mmCIF file of C-alpha atoms in Angstrom:
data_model
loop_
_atom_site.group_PDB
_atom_site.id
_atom_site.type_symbol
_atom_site.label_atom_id
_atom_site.label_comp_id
_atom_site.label_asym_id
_atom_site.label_seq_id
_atom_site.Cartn_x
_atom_site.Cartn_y
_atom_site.Cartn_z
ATOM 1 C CA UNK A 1 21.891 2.619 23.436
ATOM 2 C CA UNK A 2 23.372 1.538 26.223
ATOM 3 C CA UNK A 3 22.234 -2.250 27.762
ATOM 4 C CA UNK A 4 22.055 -3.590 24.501
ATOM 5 C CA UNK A 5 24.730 -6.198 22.774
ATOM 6 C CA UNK A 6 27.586 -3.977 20.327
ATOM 7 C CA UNK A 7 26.086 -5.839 17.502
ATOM 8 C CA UNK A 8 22.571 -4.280 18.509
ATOM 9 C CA UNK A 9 23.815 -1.184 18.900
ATOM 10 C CA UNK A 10 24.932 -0.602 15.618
ATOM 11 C CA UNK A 11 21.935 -1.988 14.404
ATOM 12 C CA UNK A 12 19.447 0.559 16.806
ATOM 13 C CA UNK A 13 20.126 3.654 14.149
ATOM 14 C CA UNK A 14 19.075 1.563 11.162
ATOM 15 C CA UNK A 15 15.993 0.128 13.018
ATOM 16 C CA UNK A 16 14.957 3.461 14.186
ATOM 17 C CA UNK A 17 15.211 4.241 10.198
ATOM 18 C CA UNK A 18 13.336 2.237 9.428
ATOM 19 C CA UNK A 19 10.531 2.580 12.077
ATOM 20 C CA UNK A 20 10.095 6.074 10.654
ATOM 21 C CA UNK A 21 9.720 4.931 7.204
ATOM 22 C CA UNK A 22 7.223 2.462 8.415
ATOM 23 C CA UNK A 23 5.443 5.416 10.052
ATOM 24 C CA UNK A 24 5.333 7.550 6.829
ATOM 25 C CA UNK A 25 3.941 4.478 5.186
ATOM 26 C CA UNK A 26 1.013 3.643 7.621
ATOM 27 C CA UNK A 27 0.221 7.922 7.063
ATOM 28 C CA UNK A 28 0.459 6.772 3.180
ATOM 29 C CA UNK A 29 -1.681 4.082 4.018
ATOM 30 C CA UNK A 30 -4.482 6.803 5.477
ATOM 31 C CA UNK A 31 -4.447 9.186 2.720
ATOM 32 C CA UNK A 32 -5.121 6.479 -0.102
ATOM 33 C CA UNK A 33 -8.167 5.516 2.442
ATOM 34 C CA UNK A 34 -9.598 8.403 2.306
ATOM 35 C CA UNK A 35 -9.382 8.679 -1.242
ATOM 36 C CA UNK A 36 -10.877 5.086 -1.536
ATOM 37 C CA UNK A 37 -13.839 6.602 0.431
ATOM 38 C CA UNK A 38 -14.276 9.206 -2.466
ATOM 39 C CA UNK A 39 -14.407 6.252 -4.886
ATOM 40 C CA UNK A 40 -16.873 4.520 -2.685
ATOM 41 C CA UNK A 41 -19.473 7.287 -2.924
ATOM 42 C CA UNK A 42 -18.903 7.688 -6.507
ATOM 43 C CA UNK A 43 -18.964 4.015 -7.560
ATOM 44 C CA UNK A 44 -22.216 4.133 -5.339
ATOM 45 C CA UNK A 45 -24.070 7.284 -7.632
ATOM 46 C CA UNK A 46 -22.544 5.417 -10.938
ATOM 47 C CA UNK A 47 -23.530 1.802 -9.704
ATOM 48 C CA UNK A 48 -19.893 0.792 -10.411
ATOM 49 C CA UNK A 49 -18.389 -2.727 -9.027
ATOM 50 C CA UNK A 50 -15.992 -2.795 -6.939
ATOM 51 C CA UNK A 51 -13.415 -4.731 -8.759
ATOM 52 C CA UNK A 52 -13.010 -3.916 -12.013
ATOM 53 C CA UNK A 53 -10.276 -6.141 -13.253
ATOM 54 C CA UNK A 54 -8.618 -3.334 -15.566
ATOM 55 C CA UNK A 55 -8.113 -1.078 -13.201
ATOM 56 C CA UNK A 56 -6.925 -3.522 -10.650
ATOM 57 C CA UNK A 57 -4.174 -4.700 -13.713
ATOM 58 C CA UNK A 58 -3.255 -1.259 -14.937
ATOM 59 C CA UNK A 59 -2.216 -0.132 -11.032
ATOM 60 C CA UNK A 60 -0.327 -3.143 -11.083
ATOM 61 C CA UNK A 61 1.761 -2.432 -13.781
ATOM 62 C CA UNK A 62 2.285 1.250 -13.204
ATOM 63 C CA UNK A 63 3.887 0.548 -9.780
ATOM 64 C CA UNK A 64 6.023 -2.223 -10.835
ATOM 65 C CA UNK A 65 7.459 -0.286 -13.259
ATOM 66 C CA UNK A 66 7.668 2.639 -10.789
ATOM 67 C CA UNK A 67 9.573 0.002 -8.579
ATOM 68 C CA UNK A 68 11.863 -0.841 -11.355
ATOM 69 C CA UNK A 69 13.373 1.993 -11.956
ATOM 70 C CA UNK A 70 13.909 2.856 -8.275
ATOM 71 C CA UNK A 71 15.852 -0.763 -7.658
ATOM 72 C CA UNK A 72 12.686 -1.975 -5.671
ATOM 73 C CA UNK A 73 12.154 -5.650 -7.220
ATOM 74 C CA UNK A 74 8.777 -5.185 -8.771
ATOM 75 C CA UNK A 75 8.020 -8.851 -7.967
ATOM 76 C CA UNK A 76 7.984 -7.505 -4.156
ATOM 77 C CA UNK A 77 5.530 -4.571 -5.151
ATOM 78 C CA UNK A 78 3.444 -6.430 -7.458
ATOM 79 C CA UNK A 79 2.950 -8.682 -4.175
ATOM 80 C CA UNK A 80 2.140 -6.336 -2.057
ATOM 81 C CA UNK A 81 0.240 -3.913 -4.068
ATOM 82 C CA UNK A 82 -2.257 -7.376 -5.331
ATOM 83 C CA UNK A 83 -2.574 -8.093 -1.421
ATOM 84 C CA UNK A 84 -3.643 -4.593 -0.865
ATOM 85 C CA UNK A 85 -5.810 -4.396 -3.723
ATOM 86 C CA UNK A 86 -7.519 -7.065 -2.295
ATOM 87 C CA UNK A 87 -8.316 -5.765 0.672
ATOM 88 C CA UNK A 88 -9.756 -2.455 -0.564
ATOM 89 C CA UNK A 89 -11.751 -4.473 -3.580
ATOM 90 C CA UNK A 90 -13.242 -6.423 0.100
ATOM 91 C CA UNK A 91 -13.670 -3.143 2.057
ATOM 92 C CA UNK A 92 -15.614 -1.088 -1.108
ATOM 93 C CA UNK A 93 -17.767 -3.975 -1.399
ATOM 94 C CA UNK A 94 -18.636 -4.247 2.407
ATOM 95 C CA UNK A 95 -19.651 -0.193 1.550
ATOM 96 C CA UNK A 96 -21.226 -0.820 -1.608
ATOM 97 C CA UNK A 97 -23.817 -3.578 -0.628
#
């Protein structure tokens, strides 16, 4: 890229890397909201809560250990995955009444 500094040039093919990862994520991101919409409507026939501590612990421990064994600290994941558990838990019940 020419303009920029060396030392961002050698950075600009790892950046645009990563900018494509973080667009296959945010497209990640859209399917499992759809899905979540699914579980809306059925948690809405089936008068289900919309946190149900269980579930909310056994997704947690299924991707940390996913995270593990691809080098991914699962500290990182557990983080993240809590913060966007969160979020959905406050979306459903925003849908749910």
């Amino acid at each position: 890229m020419p303009g920029l500094p060396a030392n961002e040039r050698s950075l600009a093919p790892f950046r645009a890397e990563i900018d494509a990862i973080d667009s296959q994520i945010v497209e990640l991101l859209a399917r499992r909201l759809e899905v979540v919409k699914h579980v809306i409507a059925v948690k809405k026939v089936e008068g289900l809560a919309a946190f149900l501590p269980e579930r909310v612990e056994d997704v947690i421990d299924k991707v940390s250990a996913h995270a593990e064994t691809h080098g991914v600290p699962p500290e990182l994941v557990e983080k993240l995955w809590r913060e966007l558990i969160g979020w959905v838990i406050a979306y459903e019940n925003e849908r749910l009444g």
